[in-house]
mmCIF file of C-alpha atoms and ligand atoms in Angstrom:
data_model
loop_
_atom_site.group_PDB
_atom_site.id
_atom_site.type_symbol
_atom_site.label_atom_id
_atom_site.label_comp_id
_atom_site.label_asym_id
_atom_site.label_seq_id
_atom_site.Cartn_x
_atom_site.Cartn_y
_atom_site.Cartn_z
ATOM 1 C CA UNK M 1 0.000 0.000 0.000
ATOM 2 C CA UNK M 2 1.291 3.447 -0.884
ATOM 3 C CA UNK M 3 1.824 5.911 1.913
ATOM 4 C CA UNK M 4 -0.584 8.804 1.999
ATOM 5 C CA UNK M 5 0.531 12.436 1.763
ATOM 6 C CA UNK M 6 -1.414 15.585 2.682
ATOM 7 C CA UNK M 7 -0.443 19.217 2.503
ATOM 8 C CA UNK M 8 -1.949 22.616 1.869
ATOM 9 C CA UNK M 9 -1.336 26.317 1.347
ATOM 10 C CA UNK M 10 -3.303 29.232 2.794
ATOM 11 C CA UNK M 11 -4.845 31.695 0.333
ATOM 12 C CA UNK M 12 -3.813 34.587 2.565
ATOM 13 C CA UNK M 13 -1.637 36.355 -0.019
ATOM 14 C CA UNK M 14 0.110 35.816 -3.345
ATOM 15 C CA UNK M 15 2.138 32.611 -3.496
ATOM 16 C CA UNK M 16 5.832 33.175 -2.922
ATOM 17 C CA UNK M 17 9.048 31.597 -4.036
ATOM 18 C CA UNK M 18 9.248 30.234 -0.457
ATOM 19 C CA UNK M 19 5.913 28.394 -0.872
ATOM 20 C CA UNK M 20 7.137 27.037 -4.176
ATOM 21 C CA UNK M 21 10.533 25.800 -3.010
ATOM 22 C CA UNK M 22 9.511 24.683 0.472
ATOM 23 C CA UNK M 23 6.262 22.992 -0.558
ATOM 24 C CA UNK M 24 4.691 22.972 -4.027
ATOM 25 C CA UNK M 25 7.745 21.986 -6.037
ATOM 26 C CA UNK M 26 8.464 19.116 -3.670
ATOM 27 C CA UNK M 27 4.884 17.872 -3.836
ATOM 28 C CA UNK M 28 5.191 17.610 -7.603
ATOM 29 C CA UNK M 29 8.396 15.613 -7.343
ATOM 30 C CA UNK M 30 6.894 13.245 -4.742
ATOM 31 C CA UNK M 31 3.661 12.703 -6.591
ATOM 32 C CA UNK M 32 4.463 9.354 -8.218
ATOM 33 C CA UNK M 33 5.481 7.640 -5.017
ATOM 34 C CA UNK M 34 2.496 8.327 -2.778
ATOM 35 C CA UNK M 35 -1.261 8.657 -2.618
ATOM 36 C CA UNK M 36 -1.599 12.440 -2.585
ATOM 37 C CA UNK M 37 -4.027 14.981 -1.128
ATOM 38 C CA UNK M 38 -3.337 18.685 -1.650
ATOM 39 C CA UNK M 39 -5.739 21.370 -0.528
ATOM 40 C CA UNK M 40 -6.150 25.106 -0.455
ATOM 41 C CA UNK M 41 -6.848 25.925 3.172
ATOM 42 C CA UNK M 42 -9.328 28.791 2.950
ATOM 43 C CA UNK M 43 -10.647 28.202 6.495
ATOM 44 C CA UNK M 44 -7.131 28.885 7.748
ATOM 45 C CA UNK M 45 -6.918 32.117 5.755
ATOM 46 C CA UNK M 46 -9.988 33.599 7.493
ATOM 47 C CA UNK M 47 -8.266 33.504 10.882
ATOM 48 C CA UNK M 48 -7.241 36.995 9.710
ATOM 49 C CA UNK M 49 -9.591 39.461 7.967
ATOM 50 C CA UNK M 50 -9.982 38.744 4.235
ATOM 51 C CA UNK M 51 -11.912 40.467 1.494
ATOM 52 C CA UNK M 52 -14.450 37.799 0.392
ATOM 53 C CA UNK M 53 -14.079 38.441 -3.359
ATOM 54 C CA UNK M 54 -10.334 38.524 -3.135
ATOM 55 C CA UNK M 55 -10.305 35.322 -1.069
ATOM 56 C CA UNK M 56 -12.366 33.512 -3.713
ATOM 57 C CA UNK M 57 -9.994 34.776 -6.416
ATOM 58 C CA UNK M 58 -6.912 33.637 -4.519
ATOM 59 C CA UNK M 59 -8.288 30.159 -3.918
ATOM 60 C CA UNK M 60 -8.582 29.604 -7.670
ATOM 61 C CA UNK M 61 -5.287 31.338 -8.263
ATOM 62 C CA UNK M 62 -3.536 28.855 -5.994
ATOM 63 C CA UNK M 63 -5.406 25.926 -7.543
ATOM 64 C CA UNK M 64 -4.150 27.126 -10.947
ATOM 65 C CA UNK M 65 -0.594 27.224 -9.573
ATOM 66 C CA UNK M 66 -0.941 23.687 -8.228
ATOM 67 C CA UNK M 67 -1.798 22.470 -11.719
ATOM 68 C CA UNK M 68 0.686 24.777 -13.445
ATOM 69 C CA UNK M 69 3.506 23.457 -11.268
ATOM 70 C CA UNK M 70 2.692 19.925 -12.390
ATOM 71 C CA UNK M 71 0.279 18.429 -9.857
ATOM 72 C CA UNK M 72 -1.834 16.077 -11.865
ATOM 73 C CA UNK M 73 -5.405 15.274 -10.867
ATOM 74 C CA UNK M 74 -4.992 11.660 -11.958
ATOM 75 C CA UNK M 75 -2.283 11.215 -9.348
ATOM 76 C CA UNK M 76 -3.255 13.815 -6.745
ATOM 77 C CA UNK M 77 -6.549 14.815 -5.182
ATOM 78 C CA UNK M 78 -6.714 18.614 -5.308
ATOM 79 C CA UNK M 79 -9.482 20.326 -3.357
ATOM 80 C CA UNK M 80 -10.622 23.299 -1.309
ATOM 81 C CA UNK M 81 -10.611 22.718 2.462
ATOM 82 C CA UNK M 82 -13.979 24.381 3.144
ATOM 83 C CA UNK M 83 -15.713 22.088 0.641
ATOM 84 C CA UNK M 84 -15.124 19.176 2.994
ATOM 85 C CA UNK M 85 -17.208 19.896 6.069
ATOM 86 C CA UNK M 86 -15.702 16.959 7.910
ATOM 87 C CA UNK M 87 -12.482 19.002 8.481
ATOM 88 C CA UNK M 88 -14.366 21.490 10.666
ATOM 89 C CA UNK M 89 -16.354 18.804 12.432
ATOM 90 C CA UNK M 90 -13.269 16.797 13.294
ATOM 91 C CA UNK M 91 -11.550 20.065 14.257
ATOM 92 C CA UNK M 92 -14.231 20.677 16.896
ATOM 93 C CA UNK M 93 -13.858 17.223 18.393
ATOM 94 C CA UNK M 94 -10.068 17.606 18.501
ATOM 95 C CA UNK M 95 -10.484 21.034 20.113
ATOM 96 C CA UNK M 96 -12.179 19.310 22.999
ATOM 97 C CA UNK M 97 -9.187 17.026 23.497
ATOM 98 C CA UNK M 98 -6.380 19.581 23.120
ATOM 99 C CA UNK M 99 -5.059 21.418 26.179
ATOM 100 C CA UNK M 100 -4.750 25.201 25.816
ATOM 101 C CA UNK M 101 -1.182 24.888 27.078
ATOM 102 C CA UNK M 102 -0.171 23.003 23.947
ATOM 103 C CA UNK M 103 -1.463 25.809 21.722
ATOM 104 C CA UNK M 104 0.084 28.521 23.867
ATOM 105 C CA UNK M 105 3.488 27.028 23.090
ATOM 106 C CA UNK M 106 3.104 27.420 19.305
ATOM 107 C CA UNK M 107 5.712 29.908 18.093
ATOM 108 C CA UNK M 108 3.494 31.256 15.300
ATOM 109 C CA UNK M 109 0.794 32.070 17.841
ATOM 110 C CA UNK M 110 3.315 33.647 20.210
ATOM 111 C CA UNK M 111 4.690 35.840 17.386
ATOM 112 C CA UNK M 112 1.236 36.936 16.280
ATOM 113 C CA UNK M 113 0.111 37.562 19.851
ATOM 114 C CA UNK M 114 3.234 39.663 20.439
ATOM 115 C CA UNK M 115 2.623 41.724 17.282
ATOM 116 C CA UNK M 116 -1.189 41.960 17.242
ATOM 117 C CA UNK M 117 -1.874 41.852 20.973
ATOM 118 C CA UNK M 118 -3.460 38.848 22.683
ATOM 119 C CA UNK M 119 -6.631 40.801 23.333
ATOM 120 C CA UNK M 120 -7.165 41.594 19.665
ATOM 121 C CA UNK M 121 -6.188 38.534 17.612
ATOM 122 C CA UNK M 122 -8.933 36.024 16.892
ATOM 123 C CA UNK M 123 -9.541 32.728 18.663
ATOM 124 C CA UNK M 124 -9.021 31.284 15.174
ATOM 125 C CA UNK M 125 -5.369 32.365 15.188
ATOM 126 C CA UNK M 126 -4.908 30.569 18.497
ATOM 127 C CA UNK M 127 -6.839 27.472 17.457
ATOM 128 C CA UNK M 128 -5.548 27.180 13.892
ATOM 129 C CA UNK M 129 -3.108 24.295 14.573
ATOM 130 C CA UNK M 130 -6.023 22.095 15.710
ATOM 131 C CA UNK M 131 -7.793 22.632 12.394
ATOM 132 C CA UNK M 132 -4.506 21.800 10.691
ATOM 133 C CA UNK M 133 -4.350 18.598 12.753
ATOM 134 C CA UNK M 134 -7.859 17.742 11.545
ATOM 135 C CA UNK M 135 -6.774 18.379 7.908
ATOM 136 C CA UNK M 136 -3.987 15.858 8.331
ATOM 137 C CA UNK M 137 -5.586 13.210 10.553
ATOM 138 C CA UNK M 138 -8.834 13.002 8.628
ATOM 139 C CA UNK M 139 -6.949 11.495 5.655
ATOM 140 C CA UNK M 140 -4.938 9.115 7.839
ATOM 141 C CA UNK M 141 -1.851 10.659 6.236
ATOM 142 C CA UNK M 142 1.616 9.245 6.838
ATOM 143 C CA UNK M 143 3.627 12.191 5.539
ATOM 144 C CA UNK M 144 3.164 15.949 5.564
ATOM 145 C CA UNK M 145 5.537 17.733 3.166
ATOM 146 C CA UNK M 146 5.953 21.282 4.493
ATOM 147 C CA UNK M 147 8.545 23.985 5.017
ATOM 148 C CA UNK M 148 10.424 24.251 8.272
ATOM 149 C CA UNK M 149 7.979 26.789 9.780
ATOM 150 C CA UNK M 150 5.246 24.112 9.940
ATOM 151 C CA UNK M 151 7.333 21.534 11.771
ATOM 152 C CA UNK M 152 5.918 22.449 15.181
ATOM 153 C CA UNK M 153 2.336 22.187 13.925
ATOM 154 C CA UNK M 154 2.953 18.669 12.635
ATOM 155 C CA UNK M 155 4.494 17.750 16.010
ATOM 156 C CA UNK M 156 1.344 19.017 17.710
ATOM 157 C CA UNK M 157 -0.761 16.957 15.282
ATOM 158 C CA UNK M 158 1.180 13.878 16.349
ATOM 159 C CA UNK M 159 0.598 14.670 20.013
ATOM 160 C CA UNK M 160 -3.139 15.119 19.461
ATOM 161 C CA UNK M 161 -3.354 11.848 17.492
ATOM 162 C CA UNK M 162 -1.413 9.888 20.111
ATOM 163 C CA UNK M 163 -3.570 11.248 22.900
ATOM 164 C CA UNK M 164 -6.769 10.365 21.016
ATOM 165 C CA UNK M 165 -5.547 6.862 20.193
ATOM 166 C CA UNK M 166 -4.559 6.256 23.811
ATOM 167 C CA UNK M 167 -7.972 7.241 25.030
ATOM 168 C CA UNK M 168 -10.219 5.731 22.344
ATOM 169 C CA UNK M 169 -8.095 2.987 20.742
ATOM 170 C CA UNK M 170 -6.246 2.963 17.408
ATOM 171 C CA UNK M 171 -7.967 5.579 15.272
ATOM 172 C CA UNK M 172 -5.456 7.869 13.611
ATOM 173 C CA UNK M 173 -2.285 7.197 11.661
ATOM 174 C CA UNK M 174 0.540 9.113 13.338
ATOM 175 C CA UNK M 175 1.909 11.459 10.659
ATOM 176 C CA UNK M 176 5.432 12.708 10.142
ATOM 177 C CA UNK M 177 6.634 16.053 8.832
ATOM 178 C CA UNK M 178 8.552 15.626 5.592
ATOM 179 C CA UNK M 179 10.899 18.565 5.270
ATOM 180 C CA UNK M 180 13.406 19.076 2.453
ATOM 181 C CA UNK M 181 17.166 19.231 2.989
ATOM 182 C CA UNK M 182 17.234 22.431 0.982
ATOM 183 C CA UNK M 183 14.649 25.149 0.417
ATOM 184 C CA UNK M 184 12.789 24.469 3.670
ATOM 185 C CA UNK M 185 13.361 27.978 4.941
ATOM 186 C CA UNK M 186 13.715 30.670 2.288
ATOM 187 C CA UNK M 187 14.342 34.042 3.878
ATOM 188 C CA UNK M 188 13.219 37.556 2.942
ATOM 189 C CA UNK M 189 15.491 39.283 0.423
ATOM 190 C CA UNK M 190 15.077 42.571 2.313
ATOM 191 C CA UNK M 191 15.683 41.132 5.776
ATOM 192 C CA UNK M 192 17.322 37.710 5.602
ATOM 193 C CA UNK M 193 16.762 37.119 9.304
ATOM 194 C CA UNK M 194 13.001 36.881 8.591
ATOM 195 C CA UNK M 195 11.159 34.184 6.653
ATOM 196 C CA UNK M 196 10.017 35.104 3.125
ATOM 197 C CA UNK M 197 6.282 35.374 3.632
ATOM 198 C CA UNK M 198 3.049 36.089 1.747
ATOM 199 C CA UNK M 199 2.075 38.704 4.281
ATOM 200 C CA UNK M 200 5.374 40.500 4.587
ATOM 201 C CA UNK M 201 5.409 44.227 5.229
ATOM 202 C CA UNK M 202 8.257 44.779 2.781
ATOM 203 C CA UNK M 203 7.283 43.599 -0.731
ATOM 204 C CA UNK M 204 10.902 43.905 -1.873
ATOM 205 C CA UNK M 205 11.735 40.971 0.345
ATOM 206 C CA UNK M 206 9.316 38.580 -1.317
ATOM 207 C CA UNK M 207 9.334 37.159 -4.821
ATOM 208 C CA UNK M 208 5.804 36.180 -5.760
ATOM 209 C CA UNK M 209 5.145 33.558 -8.406
ATOM 210 C CA UNK M 210 3.513 36.178 -10.629
ATOM 211 C CA UNK M 211 6.326 38.734 -10.479
ATOM 212 C CA UNK M 212 7.406 39.731 -14.008
ATOM 213 C CA UNK M 213 11.071 39.138 -14.962
ATOM 214 C CA UNK M 214 12.225 42.748 -14.523
ATOM 215 C CA UNK M 215 10.760 42.875 -11.018
ATOM 216 C CA UNK M 216 12.349 39.555 -10.059
ATOM 217 C CA UNK M 217 15.704 40.848 -11.286
ATOM 218 C CA UNK M 218 15.346 44.126 -9.422
ATOM 219 C CA UNK M 219 14.427 42.414 -6.140
ATOM 220 C CA UNK M 220 17.349 39.993 -6.373
ATOM 221 C CA UNK M 221 19.891 42.644 -7.407
ATOM 222 C CA UNK M 222 18.785 44.773 -4.437
ATOM 223 C CA UNK M 223 18.726 41.849 -1.992
ATOM 224 C CA UNK M 224 20.387 42.723 1.266
ATOM 225 C CA UNK M 225 23.791 41.094 1.507
ATOM 226 C CA UNK M 226 26.365 41.185 4.214
ATOM 227 C CA UNK M 227 29.794 42.709 4.438
ATOM 228 C CA UNK M 228 32.290 40.330 2.898
ATOM 229 C CA UNK M 229 32.612 39.235 -0.688
ATOM 230 C CA UNK M 230 33.157 35.516 -0.799
ATOM 231 C CA UNK M 231 30.098 33.484 -1.834
ATOM 232 C CA UNK M 232 29.753 30.790 0.805
ATOM 233 C CA UNK M 233 27.142 29.377 3.192
ATOM 234 C CA UNK M 234 27.822 31.045 6.499
ATOM 235 C CA UNK M 235 25.252 31.494 9.284
ATOM 236 C CA UNK M 236 26.843 34.801 10.246
ATOM 237 C CA UNK M 237 26.116 36.064 6.718
ATOM 238 C CA UNK M 238 22.395 35.275 6.260
ATOM 239 C CA UNK M 239 21.986 37.431 3.112
ATOM 240 C CA UNK M 240 24.407 35.622 0.819
ATOM 241 C CA UNK M 241 23.550 32.293 2.455
ATOM 242 C CA UNK M 242 19.890 32.756 1.510
ATOM 243 C CA UNK M 243 20.744 33.569 -2.119
ATOM 244 C CA UNK M 244 22.975 30.516 -2.358
ATOM 245 C CA UNK M 245 20.262 28.399 -0.736
ATOM 246 C CA UNK M 246 17.742 29.468 -3.388
ATOM 247 C CA UNK M 247 20.339 28.739 -6.047
ATOM 248 C CA UNK M 248 21.131 25.293 -4.743
ATOM 249 C CA UNK M 249 17.441 24.374 -4.305
ATOM 250 C CA UNK M 250 16.598 25.410 -7.861
ATOM 251 C CA UNK M 251 19.603 23.741 -9.481
ATOM 252 C CA UNK M 252 19.681 20.649 -7.296
ATOM 253 C CA UNK M 253 23.391 21.270 -6.600
ATOM 254 C CA UNK M 254 24.606 20.476 -3.092
ATOM 255 C CA UNK M 255 25.766 23.342 -0.886
ATOM 256 C CA UNK M 256 29.433 22.556 -1.480
ATOM 257 C CA UNK M 257 28.901 22.228 -5.242
ATOM 258 C CA UNK M 258 27.185 25.617 -5.160
ATOM 259 C CA UNK M 259 30.150 27.149 -3.328
ATOM 260 C CA UNK M 260 32.538 25.581 -5.856
ATOM 261 C CA UNK M 261 30.444 26.956 -8.688
ATOM 262 C CA UNK M 262 30.799 30.500 -7.352
ATOM 263 C CA UNK M 263 34.423 30.191 -6.177
ATOM 264 C CA UNK M 264 36.281 33.367 -7.076
ATOM 265 C CA UNK M 265 33.044 35.237 -7.890
ATOM 266 C CA UNK M 266 31.591 38.110 -5.900
ATOM 267 C CA UNK M 267 28.052 38.779 -4.653
ATOM 268 C CA UNK M 268 27.132 40.631 -7.867
ATOM 269 C CA UNK M 269 27.809 37.517 -9.962
ATOM 270 C CA UNK M 270 25.716 35.380 -7.616
ATOM 271 C CA UNK M 271 22.822 37.829 -7.888
ATOM 272 C CA UNK M 272 22.986 38.064 -11.687
ATOM 273 C CA UNK M 273 23.054 34.318 -12.150
ATOM 274 C CA UNK M 274 20.371 33.724 -9.544
ATOM 275 C CA UNK M 275 18.073 36.284 -11.187
ATOM 276 C CA UNK M 276 18.416 34.456 -14.544
ATOM 277 C CA UNK M 277 17.697 31.155 -12.846
ATOM 278 C CA UNK M 278 14.598 32.337 -10.955
ATOM 279 C CA UNK M 279 13.200 34.075 -14.050
ATOM 280 C CA UNK M 280 13.694 30.903 -16.093
ATOM 281 C CA UNK M 281 11.986 28.807 -13.389
ATOM 282 C CA UNK M 282 8.992 31.145 -13.147
ATOM 283 C CA UNK M 283 8.445 31.566 -16.885
ATOM 284 C CA UNK M 284 6.793 28.172 -17.602
ATOM 285 C CA UNK M 285 4.922 28.325 -14.293
ATOM 286 C CA UNK M 286 3.407 31.701 -15.185
ATOM 287 C CA UNK M 287 2.575 30.599 -18.717
ATOM 288 C CA UNK M 288 0.747 27.493 -17.498
ATOM 289 C CA UNK M 289 -0.929 29.439 -14.699
ATOM 290 C CA UNK M 290 -2.441 31.824 -17.263
ATOM 291 C CA UNK M 291 -3.707 28.884 -19.273
ATOM 292 C CA UNK M 292 -5.575 27.460 -16.259
ATOM 293 C CA UNK M 293 -6.909 30.839 -15.169
ATOM 294 C CA UNK M 294 -8.242 31.394 -18.691
ATOM 295 C CA UNK M 295 -10.549 28.417 -18.292
ATOM 296 C CA UNK M 296 -12.136 28.795 -14.883
ATOM 297 C CA UNK M 297 -14.974 26.390 -15.701
ATOM 298 C CA UNK M 298 -12.460 23.580 -16.250
ATOM 299 C CA UNK M 299 -10.589 24.555 -13.077
ATOM 300 C CA UNK M 300 -13.787 24.521 -11.004
ATOM 301 C CA UNK M 301 -14.663 21.157 -12.455
ATOM 302 C CA UNK M 302 -11.311 19.723 -11.325
ATOM 303 C CA UNK M 303 -11.792 21.178 -7.851
ATOM 304 C CA UNK M 304 -15.287 19.733 -7.611
ATOM 305 C CA UNK M 305 -14.118 16.268 -8.529
ATOM 306 C CA UNK M 306 -11.226 16.610 -6.036
ATOM 307 C CA UNK M 307 -13.766 17.507 -3.326
ATOM 308 C CA UNK M 308 -15.849 14.446 -4.133
ATOM 309 C CA UNK M 309 -12.846 12.151 -3.820
ATOM 310 C CA UNK M 310 -11.615 13.780 -0.611
ATOM 311 C CA UNK M 311 -15.089 13.725 0.973
ATOM 312 C CA UNK M 312 -15.324 9.960 0.661
ATOM 313 C CA UNK M 313 -12.165 9.404 2.712
ATOM 314 C CA UNK M 314 -12.793 12.218 5.188
ATOM 315 C CA UNK M 315 -16.327 11.056 6.001
ATOM 316 C CA UNK M 316 -15.072 7.584 6.818
ATOM 317 C CA UNK M 317 -12.621 8.883 9.449
ATOM 318 C CA UNK M 318 -15.140 11.339 10.868
ATOM 319 C CA UNK M 319 -17.770 8.624 11.335
ATOM 320 C CA UNK M 320 -15.293 6.400 13.151
ATOM 321 C CA UNK M 321 -14.253 9.267 15.442
ATOM 322 C CA UNK M 322 -17.855 10.286 16.154
ATOM 323 C CA UNK M 323 -18.766 6.742 17.105
ATOM 324 C CA UNK M 324 -15.758 6.388 19.386
ATOM 325 C CA UNK M 325 -16.480 9.683 21.130
ATOM 326 C CA UNK M 326 -20.195 8.926 21.451
ATOM 327 C CA UNK M 327 -21.668 11.659 19.262
ATOM 328 C CA UNK M 328 -23.111 9.245 16.731
HETATM 329 P P1 TYM I 1 1.476 28.464 4.479
HETATM 330 O O1 TYM I 1 0.319 28.794 3.601
HETATM 331 O O2 TYM I 1 2.020 29.528 5.355
HETATM 332 O O3 TYM I 1 2.655 27.926 3.599
HETATM 333 C C1 TYM I 1 2.463 26.889 2.643
HETATM 334 C C2 TYM I 1 3.683 26.000 2.588
HETATM 335 O O4 TYM I 1 4.826 26.770 2.193
HETATM 336 C C3 TYM I 1 5.863 26.607 3.155
HETATM 337 N N1 TYM I 1 6.591 27.876 3.263
HETATM 338 C C4 TYM I 1 7.902 28.009 3.102
HETATM 339 N N2 TYM I 1 8.865 27.111 2.828
HETATM 340 C C5 TYM I 1 10.138 27.576 2.721
HETATM 341 N N3 TYM I 1 10.477 28.871 2.895
HETATM 342 C C6 TYM I 1 9.544 29.804 3.179
HETATM 343 N N4 TYM I 1 9.875 31.088 3.332
HETATM 344 C C7 TYM I 1 8.192 29.382 3.295
HETATM 345 N N5 TYM I 1 7.027 30.029 3.556
HETATM 346 C C8 TYM I 1 6.066 29.084 3.546
HETATM 347 C C9 TYM I 1 5.147 26.265 4.451
HETATM 348 O O5 TYM I 1 5.996 25.620 5.363
HETATM 349 C C10 TYM I 1 4.034 25.380 3.946
HETATM 350 O O6 TYM I 1 4.488 24.056 3.758
HETATM 351 N N6 TYM I 1 -0.607 25.907 8.254
HETATM 352 C C11 TYM I 1 -0.117 25.812 6.900
HETATM 353 C C12 TYM I 1 -1.156 25.321 5.939
HETATM 354 C C13 TYM I 1 -1.854 24.059 6.324
HETATM 355 C C14 TYM I 1 -1.352 22.751 6.171
HETATM 356 C C15 TYM I 1 -2.405 21.893 6.597
HETATM 357 C C16 TYM I 1 -0.150 22.228 5.696
HETATM 358 C C17 TYM I 1 -3.109 23.974 6.829
HETATM 359 N N7 TYM I 1 -3.447 22.676 6.975
HETATM 360 C C18 TYM I 1 -2.262 20.513 6.578
HETATM 361 C C19 TYM I 1 -0.009 20.838 5.701
HETATM 362 C C20 TYM I 1 -1.057 19.997 6.131
HETATM 363 C C21 TYM I 1 0.331 27.183 6.435
HETATM 364 O O7 TYM I 1 -0.097 28.173 6.949
HETATM 365 O O8 TYM I 1 1.145 27.161 5.343
#
């Protein structure tokens, strides 16, 4: 039996090069070896205020990127989280089994609480990892391919599953985070001590998948680099390290091969070559994305059939859980 894989992306902003390298591109490369479920997690996006029209647009935009990047609906089930009601229903049951203390330890929550103020951020922001656990556990997934920032949420999912199984008997598969050796943590080009993010305050730090070539080049040429000139991976020089990391993820070269490649070259050469490489990687993605966006009826049809396939599996787990808990 093939192992099952689940992952998802929030439609909370334009997709970034970080989402692509840390998640989407890896999903495509894994696709043949697993039974795959990939969703667009719109219920996660509304933990923060969203414009409804814009949210609907982004959901399809991300679906189009999934297909454009090479996810194939014959090999992967692609669907929208909110279409499968069982995610929310399982989420509620898991809420009732998850101690607040576990959620208070989540670094993403702590960061958001520090920035937004505990009194003002939504309960959804606090509770979001439990819904993520439901997304994963409802498919009995073995592997969760994500970037490094989601590692803690997958650990929490494991803890919730183990606790449930101990109390009610074997119910959930215990999943594992599946994090790449490279590309798992792409940093902002403007501030390489911060993660490249959809919701970043400084747009110069983020390359989005729809950025035109001249903008990509400008952002990379202006990327903040450190004092020094030698192109090598060095934790005390996060700027150049991040550029080399993007380079090595896109080319598939190891870190030492990447350093050898740039031996004797300065930061300017790294930036020029990296800009060419990123532009070349985005070009086919953007072309295919336009093709899918041009035929929204076909895209919606794919998403509907993905929902039907996902519902069948999700309902089975939910029913089992409801019976065990005594609410069915
Ligand atoms: P999200 O939408 O923030 O990010 C989607 C995926 O992209 C990865 N990622 C990155 N990887 C490398 N470098 C970066 N700078 C970078 N930024 C983002 C993320 O690690 C993630 O894999 N909670 C999740 C979505 C989610 C989910 C799930 C994932 C909800 N339910 C179930 C897996 C399984 C999130 O907010 O990802």
